[in-house]
Amino acid sequence: MRCYKCFRPKEFCLCSFSTPQIESGIKFIFLMHPKEAKRQRTGTGRLAHICLADSEILQGLEFSENARLRELLKNKKFFPVLMYPGNDSWNVNDENFAKLFLPKNCEENQNEKKFKLCEQKILMPIIIDATWFCSRKIIEHNKFLLALPKLSFAKNYSSIFTFKHEPRPECVSTIETCYYLIKELQEAKIISQSVNPEPLMAIFKRLISDQLRAENERVQGLRPSTHGYDWKYNKIREIPNF
């Protein structure tokens, strides 16, 4: 039996980590490749989605005619950015980016601990949620995404996704992307310090621990193999002490 919210087996349900949801003040959009939706039901994009209030998952390969995405991109209250590295990408330390959300006459309301954004623009990061191979396919099929303003990290990060190999050291998972982006936006004073992104890392660390524990139990013969590739895992692996 699986949980219908996080899609994890009932014994490994992670929904308790997503309550209450994180009110970040920005709107995350996840473009999820069909393979990620069908084969990676416990992927980190779905876990990020259940943690983040007002976030949305849009599934597909072609998004140019996706009615919901078109509606969001046309909505003037949002400022869409594609999370994408490159020489033409902004980061939170770029003065021109900060000016979009922190005009000189804006100030923090110390009582409510919420920022008053004069332009009333809501940052809308668009994150491609797929394997790295499938991410390239989404970009190839949706060149219009590259015309959006691009946003990348101001700092370098390494993933803690210990049971999954990233193609390059600087590559991080979808849920880590959300976490580090919120932290950087807070450091740049673009969103309030009262936002607590830690549940994203808590649910991610629990996912890693549960996955490694189940993998070790299969190696020990304590748990039946459920995937055709389980034969590849034949060594007991250390579970990180996060």
PDB file of C-alpha atoms in Angstrom, residues 13-232:
ATOM      1  CA  CYS A  13       5.312   7.765   4.371  1.00  0.00           C
ATOM      2  CA  LEU A  14       6.950  11.199   4.566  1.00  0.00           C
ATOM      3  CA  CYS A  15       3.869  13.409   4.731  1.00  0.00           C
ATOM      4  CA  SER A  16       4.420  14.336   8.385  1.00  0.00           C
ATOM      5  CA  PHE A  17       7.436  16.376   7.272  1.00  0.00           C
ATOM      6  CA  SER A  18       5.267  18.511   4.986  1.00  0.00           C
ATOM      7  CA  THR A  19       2.884  19.797   7.667  1.00  0.00           C
ATOM      8  CA  PRO A  20       2.532  22.705   7.883  1.00  0.00           C
ATOM      9  CA  GLN A  21       3.521  23.643   4.366  1.00  0.00           C
ATOM     10  CA  ILE A  22       6.261  26.201   3.789  1.00  0.00           C
ATOM     11  CA  GLU A  23       4.823  29.626   2.955  1.00  0.00           C
ATOM     12  CA  SER A  24       7.833  30.933   1.037  1.00  0.00           C
ATOM     13  CA  GLY A  25       6.159  33.862  -0.681  1.00  0.00           C
ATOM     14  CA  ILE A  26       7.305  32.613  -4.072  1.00  0.00           C
ATOM     15  CA  LYS A  27       5.581  30.223  -6.472  1.00  0.00           C
ATOM     16  CA  PHE A  28       7.514  27.124  -7.529  1.00  0.00           C
ATOM     17  CA  ILE A  29       6.562  25.426 -10.799  1.00  0.00           C
ATOM     18  CA  PHE A  30       7.899  21.939 -11.531  1.00  0.00           C
ATOM     19  CA  LEU A  31       7.943  20.761 -15.138  1.00  0.00           C
ATOM     20  CA  MET A  32       7.955  17.004 -14.631  1.00  0.00           C
ATOM     21  CA  HIS A  33       8.988  14.646 -17.412  1.00  0.00           C
ATOM     22  CA  PRO A  34       6.495  11.744 -17.897  1.00  0.00           C
ATOM     23  CA  LYS A  35       9.183   9.205 -16.953  1.00  0.00           C
ATOM     24  CA  GLU A  36       9.783  11.047 -13.697  1.00  0.00           C
ATOM     25  CA  ALA A  37       6.048  10.980 -12.991  1.00  0.00           C
ATOM     26  CA  LYS A  38       5.601   7.266 -13.752  1.00  0.00           C
ATOM     27  CA  ARG A  39       8.871   5.659 -12.713  1.00  0.00           C
ATOM     28  CA  GLN A  40      10.133   8.022 -10.030  1.00  0.00           C
ATOM     29  CA  ARG A  41       6.986   8.496  -7.987  1.00  0.00           C
ATOM     30  CA  THR A  42       9.080   9.168  -4.933  1.00  0.00           C
ATOM     31  CA  GLY A  43      11.258  11.704  -6.757  1.00  0.00           C
ATOM     32  CA  THR A  44      12.325  14.833  -4.946  1.00  0.00           C
ATOM     33  CA  GLY A  45      10.183  17.128  -7.110  1.00  0.00           C
ATOM     34  CA  ARG A  46       7.028  15.552  -5.752  1.00  0.00           C
ATOM     35  CA  LEU A  47       8.335  15.803  -2.188  1.00  0.00           C
ATOM     36  CA  ALA A  48       9.244  19.462  -2.716  1.00  0.00           C
ATOM     37  CA  HIS A  49       5.752  20.077  -4.057  1.00  0.00           C
ATOM     38  CA  ILE A  50       3.999  18.673  -0.985  1.00  0.00           C
ATOM     39  CA  CYS A  51       6.247  20.809   1.245  1.00  0.00           C
ATOM     40  CA  LEU A  52       5.826  24.103  -0.617  1.00  0.00           C
ATOM     41  CA  ALA A  53       2.514  25.955  -0.438  1.00  0.00           C
ATOM     42  CA  ASP A  54       1.120  27.172  -3.762  1.00  0.00           C
ATOM     43  CA  SER A  55       3.595  25.112  -5.805  1.00  0.00           C
ATOM     44  CA  GLU A  56       2.442  23.210  -8.895  1.00  0.00           C
ATOM     45  CA  ILE A  57       3.550  20.172 -10.897  1.00  0.00           C
ATOM     46  CA  LEU A  58       2.957  20.212 -14.649  1.00  0.00           C
ATOM     47  CA  GLN A  59       3.619  16.892 -16.368  1.00  0.00           C
ATOM     48  CA  GLY A  60       4.652  16.466 -19.989  1.00  0.00           C
ATOM     49  CA  LEU A  61       7.368  16.729 -22.605  1.00  0.00           C
ATOM     50  CA  GLU A  62       5.911  19.510 -24.769  1.00  0.00           C
ATOM     51  CA  PHE A  63       4.871  22.602 -22.810  1.00  0.00           C
ATOM     52  CA  SER A  64       4.482  25.251 -25.513  1.00  0.00           C
ATOM     53  CA  GLU A  65       0.739  24.519 -25.694  1.00  0.00           C
ATOM     54  CA  ASN A  66       0.266  23.696 -22.030  1.00  0.00           C
ATOM     55  CA  ALA A  67      -2.735  25.801 -21.043  1.00  0.00           C
ATOM     56  CA  ARG A  68      -1.800  26.109 -17.370  1.00  0.00           C
ATOM     57  CA  LEU A  69       1.796  27.131 -18.054  1.00  0.00           C
ATOM     58  CA  ARG A  70       0.679  29.682 -20.621  1.00  0.00           C
ATOM     59  CA  GLU A  71      -1.802  31.091 -18.116  1.00  0.00           C
ATOM     60  CA  LEU A  72       0.902  31.421 -15.464  1.00  0.00           C
ATOM     61  CA  LEU A  73       3.397  33.034 -17.832  1.00  0.00           C
ATOM     62  CA  LYS A  74       0.812  35.610 -18.934  1.00  0.00           C
ATOM     63  CA  ASN A  75      -0.205  36.476 -15.378  1.00  0.00           C
ATOM     64  CA  LYS A  76       1.361  39.861 -14.636  1.00  0.00           C
ATOM     65  CA  LYS A  77       1.535  39.263 -10.906  1.00  0.00           C
ATOM     66  CA  PHE A  78       4.280  36.663 -11.435  1.00  0.00           C
ATOM     67  CA  PHE A  79       7.876  37.176 -12.457  1.00  0.00           C
ATOM     68  CA  PRO A  80       8.876  33.846 -14.096  1.00  0.00           C
ATOM     69  CA  VAL A  81      12.481  32.675 -14.142  1.00  0.00           C
ATOM     70  CA  LEU A  82      13.932  29.428 -15.440  1.00  0.00           C
ATOM     71  CA  MET A  83      16.322  27.768 -13.011  1.00  0.00           C
ATOM     72  CA  TYR A  84      19.149  27.230 -15.454  1.00  0.00           C
ATOM     73  CA  PRO A  85      22.921  27.777 -15.181  1.00  0.00           C
ATOM     74  CA  GLY A  86      24.811  29.834 -17.723  1.00  0.00           C
ATOM     75  CA  ASN A  87      26.730  33.005 -18.404  1.00  0.00           C
ATOM     76  CA  ASP A  88      23.470  34.851 -19.050  1.00  0.00           C
ATOM     77  CA  SER A  89      21.846  33.687 -15.805  1.00  0.00           C
ATOM     78  CA  TRP A  90      21.091  36.010 -12.913  1.00  0.00           C
ATOM     79  CA  ASN A  91      21.770  35.174  -9.298  1.00  0.00           C
ATOM     80  CA  VAL A  92      20.431  36.816  -6.160  1.00  0.00           C
ATOM     81  CA  ASN A  93      23.504  39.036  -5.847  1.00  0.00           C
ATOM     82  CA  ASP A  94      22.965  40.671  -9.228  1.00  0.00           C
ATOM     83  CA  GLU A  95      21.881  44.241  -8.631  1.00  0.00           C
ATOM     84  CA  ASN A  96      19.404  44.264 -11.527  1.00  0.00           C
ATOM     85  CA  PHE A  97      17.697  41.150 -10.176  1.00  0.00           C
ATOM     86  CA  ALA A  98      17.426  42.501  -6.638  1.00  0.00           C
ATOM     87  CA  LYS A  99      15.930  45.765  -7.889  1.00  0.00           C
ATOM     88  CA  LEU A 100      12.942  43.862  -9.256  1.00  0.00           C
ATOM     89  CA  PHE A 101      11.915  42.886  -5.734  1.00  0.00           C
ATOM     90  CA  LEU A 102      13.503  45.434  -3.460  1.00  0.00           C
ATOM     91  CA  PRO A 103      12.892  48.992  -4.709  1.00  0.00           C
ATOM     92  CA  LYS A 104      14.422  51.669  -2.506  1.00  0.00           C
ATOM     93  CA  ASN A 105      11.136  52.656  -0.878  1.00  0.00           C
ATOM     94  CA  CYS A 106      10.310  49.103   0.231  1.00  0.00           C
ATOM     95  CA  GLU A 107      10.901  48.101   3.821  1.00  0.00           C
ATOM     96  CA  GLU A 108      10.375  45.135   6.068  1.00  0.00           C
ATOM     97  CA  ASN A 109       7.404  45.202   8.371  1.00  0.00           C
ATOM     98  CA  GLN A 110       9.063  44.270  11.651  1.00  0.00           C
ATOM     99  CA  ASN A 111       5.764  43.439  13.371  1.00  0.00           C
ATOM    100  CA  GLU A 112       4.455  40.983  10.803  1.00  0.00           C
ATOM    101  CA  LYS A 113       7.928  39.896   9.671  1.00  0.00           C
ATOM    102  CA  LYS A 114       6.824  40.047   6.058  1.00  0.00           C
ATOM    103  CA  PHE A 115       8.352  42.014   3.217  1.00  0.00           C
ATOM    104  CA  LYS A 116       6.296  44.644   1.422  1.00  0.00           C
ATOM    105  CA  LEU A 117       7.229  44.322  -2.242  1.00  0.00           C
ATOM    106  CA  CYS A 118       6.252  47.587  -3.933  1.00  0.00           C
ATOM    107  CA  GLU A 119       5.899  46.083  -7.373  1.00  0.00           C
ATOM    108  CA  GLN A 120       3.805  43.198  -6.011  1.00  0.00           C
ATOM    109  CA  LYS A 121       5.628  40.779  -8.293  1.00  0.00           C
ATOM    110  CA  ILE A 122       5.764  37.195  -7.081  1.00  0.00           C
ATOM    111  CA  LEU A 123       8.910  35.347  -8.086  1.00  0.00           C
ATOM    112  CA  MET A 124       8.000  32.187 -10.006  1.00  0.00           C
ATOM    113  CA  PRO A 125      10.960  29.803 -10.411  1.00  0.00           C
ATOM    114  CA  ILE A 126      10.383  27.163 -13.091  1.00  0.00           C
ATOM    115  CA  ILE A 127      12.331  23.987 -12.310  1.00  0.00           C
ATOM    116  CA  ILE A 128      12.710  21.070 -14.704  1.00  0.00           C
ATOM    117  CA  ASP A 129      12.140  17.898 -12.702  1.00  0.00           C
ATOM    118  CA  ALA A 130      13.629  14.917 -14.510  1.00  0.00           C
ATOM    119  CA  THR A 131      16.774  12.865 -14.878  1.00  0.00           C
ATOM    120  CA  TRP A 132      19.588  14.878 -16.418  1.00  0.00           C
ATOM    121  CA  PHE A 133      19.103  13.094 -19.763  1.00  0.00           C
ATOM    122  CA  CYS A 134      15.360  13.803 -19.758  1.00  0.00           C
ATOM    123  CA  SER A 135      15.961  17.404 -18.653  1.00  0.00           C
ATOM    124  CA  ARG A 136      17.905  17.978 -21.864  1.00  0.00           C
ATOM    125  CA  LYS A 137      15.004  16.471 -23.802  1.00  0.00           C
ATOM    126  CA  ILE A 138      12.563  18.910 -22.209  1.00  0.00           C
ATOM    127  CA  ILE A 139      14.796  21.830 -23.168  1.00  0.00           C
ATOM    128  CA  GLU A 140      15.149  20.489 -26.724  1.00  0.00           C
ATOM    129  CA  HIS A 141      11.359  20.284 -27.082  1.00  0.00           C
ATOM    130  CA  ASN A 142      10.677  23.643 -25.410  1.00  0.00           C
ATOM    131  CA  LYS A 143      13.191  26.163 -26.710  1.00  0.00           C
ATOM    132  CA  PHE A 144      10.831  28.967 -25.641  1.00  0.00           C
ATOM    133  CA  LEU A 145      11.845  28.287 -22.033  1.00  0.00           C
ATOM    134  CA  LEU A 146      15.348  29.564 -22.789  1.00  0.00           C
ATOM    135  CA  ALA A 147      13.864  32.941 -23.701  1.00  0.00           C
ATOM    136  CA  LEU A 148      12.729  33.394 -20.091  1.00  0.00           C
ATOM    137  CA  PRO A 149      15.001  35.191 -17.628  1.00  0.00           C
ATOM    138  CA  LYS A 150      17.341  32.596 -16.151  1.00  0.00           C
ATOM    139  CA  LEU A 151      18.313  32.252 -12.520  1.00  0.00           C
ATOM    140  CA  SER A 152      21.158  30.246 -11.041  1.00  0.00           C
ATOM    141  CA  PHE A 153      22.851  29.978  -7.665  1.00  0.00           C
ATOM    142  CA  ALA A 154      25.240  32.573  -6.301  1.00  0.00           C
ATOM    143  CA  LYS A 155      27.159  29.853  -4.445  1.00  0.00           C
ATOM    144  CA  ASN A 156      28.376  26.348  -5.217  1.00  0.00           C
ATOM    145  CA  TYR A 157      26.644  23.365  -3.631  1.00  0.00           C
ATOM    146  CA  SER A 158      27.168  19.616  -3.553  1.00  0.00           C
ATOM    147  CA  SER A 159      24.288  17.170  -3.394  1.00  0.00           C
ATOM    148  CA  ILE A 160      23.800  14.826  -0.438  1.00  0.00           C
ATOM    149  CA  PHE A 161      21.839  12.421  -2.678  1.00  0.00           C
ATOM    150  CA  THR A 162      24.102   9.534  -1.637  1.00  0.00           C
ATOM    151  CA  PHE A 163      22.234   6.688  -3.326  1.00  0.00           C
ATOM    152  CA  LYS A 164      21.999   8.471  -6.668  1.00  0.00           C
ATOM    153  CA  HIS A 165      24.950   9.593  -8.765  1.00  0.00           C
ATOM    154  CA  GLU A 166      24.824  13.104 -10.187  1.00  0.00           C
ATOM    155  CA  PRO A 167      26.588  13.761 -13.523  1.00  0.00           C
ATOM    156  CA  ARG A 168      28.693  16.583 -12.065  1.00  0.00           C
ATOM    157  CA  PRO A 169      29.632  17.577  -8.494  1.00  0.00           C
ATOM    158  CA  GLU A 170      27.720  20.864  -8.735  1.00  0.00           C
ATOM    159  CA  CYS A 171      24.453  19.188  -9.769  1.00  0.00           C
ATOM    160  CA  VAL A 172      21.816  19.048  -7.041  1.00  0.00           C
ATOM    161  CA  SER A 173      18.378  17.456  -6.814  1.00  0.00           C
ATOM    162  CA  THR A 174      15.098  19.319  -7.302  1.00  0.00           C
ATOM    163  CA  ILE A 175      14.351  19.528  -3.594  1.00  0.00           C
ATOM    164  CA  GLU A 176      17.858  20.803  -2.838  1.00  0.00           C
ATOM    165  CA  THR A 177      17.402  23.419  -5.563  1.00  0.00           C
ATOM    166  CA  CYS A 178      14.304  24.740  -3.773  1.00  0.00           C
ATOM    167  CA  TYR A 179      16.042  24.725  -0.400  1.00  0.00           C
ATOM    168  CA  TYR A 180      19.187  26.547  -1.526  1.00  0.00           C
ATOM    169  CA  LEU A 181      17.215  29.057  -3.573  1.00  0.00           C
ATOM    170  CA  ILE A 182      15.082  30.003  -0.563  1.00  0.00           C
ATOM    171  CA  LYS A 183      18.218  30.342   1.586  1.00  0.00           C
ATOM    172  CA  GLU A 184      19.905  32.591  -0.965  1.00  0.00           C
ATOM    173  CA  LEU A 185      16.796  34.730  -1.378  1.00  0.00           C
ATOM    174  CA  GLN A 186      16.737  35.185   2.387  1.00  0.00           C
ATOM    175  CA  GLU A 187      20.409  36.174   2.466  1.00  0.00           C
ATOM    176  CA  ALA A 188      19.682  38.750  -0.253  1.00  0.00           C
ATOM    177  CA  LYS A 189      16.702  40.000   1.823  1.00  0.00           C
ATOM    178  CA  ILE A 190      14.291  39.256  -1.009  1.00  0.00           C
ATOM    179  CA  ILE A 191      12.119  37.016   1.151  1.00  0.00           C
ATOM    180  CA  SER A 192      11.564  37.141   4.881  1.00  0.00           C
ATOM    181  CA  GLN A 193      13.859  35.504   7.409  1.00  0.00           C
ATOM    182  CA  SER A 194      10.734  34.096   9.046  1.00  0.00           C
ATOM    183  CA  VAL A 195      10.392  31.535   6.229  1.00  0.00           C
ATOM    184  CA  ASN A 196      11.667  28.159   7.425  1.00  0.00           C
ATOM    185  CA  PRO A 197      12.911  25.969   4.535  1.00  0.00           C
ATOM    186  CA  GLU A 198      14.350  23.262   6.803  1.00  0.00           C
ATOM    187  CA  PRO A 199      11.451  20.805   6.263  1.00  0.00           C
ATOM    188  CA  LEU A 200      12.712  20.423   2.677  1.00  0.00           C
ATOM    189  CA  MET A 201      16.042  19.100   3.912  1.00  0.00           C
ATOM    190  CA  ALA A 202      14.424  17.093   6.706  1.00  0.00           C
ATOM    191  CA  ILE A 203      12.160  15.194   4.317  1.00  0.00           C
ATOM    192  CA  PHE A 204      15.047  14.727   1.867  1.00  0.00           C
ATOM    193  CA  LYS A 205      17.393  13.321   4.510  1.00  0.00           C
ATOM    194  CA  ARG A 206      14.682  10.956   5.729  1.00  0.00           C
ATOM    195  CA  LEU A 207      14.120   9.797   2.128  1.00  0.00           C
ATOM    196  CA  ILE A 208      17.830   9.020   1.773  1.00  0.00           C
ATOM    197  CA  SER A 209      17.991   7.155   5.083  1.00  0.00           C
ATOM    198  CA  ASP A 210      14.853   5.127   4.328  1.00  0.00           C
ATOM    199  CA  GLN A 211      16.060   4.271   0.825  1.00  0.00           C
ATOM    200  CA  LEU A 212      19.468   3.080   2.029  1.00  0.00           C
ATOM    201  CA  ARG A 213      17.893   1.117   4.879  1.00  0.00           C
ATOM    202  CA  ALA A 214      15.528  -0.677   2.476  1.00  0.00           C
ATOM    203  CA  GLU A 215      18.412  -1.306   0.075  1.00  0.00           C
ATOM    204  CA  ASN A 216      20.491  -2.884   2.854  1.00  0.00           C
ATOM    205  CA  GLU A 217      17.555  -5.071   3.887  1.00  0.00           C
ATOM    206  CA  ARG A 218      17.248  -6.374   0.311  1.00  0.00           C
ATOM    207  CA  VAL A 219      20.968  -7.198   0.278  1.00  0.00           C
ATOM    208  CA  GLN A 220      20.522  -9.070   3.565  1.00  0.00           C
ATOM    209  CA  GLY A 221      17.515 -10.963   2.223  1.00  0.00           C
ATOM    210  CA  LEU A 222      15.186  -9.302   4.737  1.00  0.00           C
ATOM    211  CA  ARG A 223      13.150  -7.542   2.051  1.00  0.00           C
ATOM    212  CA  PRO A 224      12.080  -8.906  -1.358  1.00  0.00           C
ATOM    213  CA  SER A 225      13.488  -7.335  -4.513  1.00  0.00           C
ATOM    214  CA  THR A 226      10.932  -5.134  -6.225  1.00  0.00           C
ATOM    215  CA  HIS A 227      12.911  -3.813  -9.200  1.00  0.00           C
ATOM    216  CA  GLY A 228      14.761  -5.506 -12.018  1.00  0.00           C
ATOM    217  CA  TYR A 229      17.906  -3.567 -11.200  1.00  0.00           C
ATOM    218  CA  ASP A 230      18.054  -4.603  -7.526  1.00  0.00           C
ATOM    219  CA  TRP A 231      20.730  -7.174  -8.399  1.00  0.00           C
ATOM    220  CA  LYS A 232      23.194  -4.309  -8.838  1.00  0.00           C
TER     221      LYS A 232
END
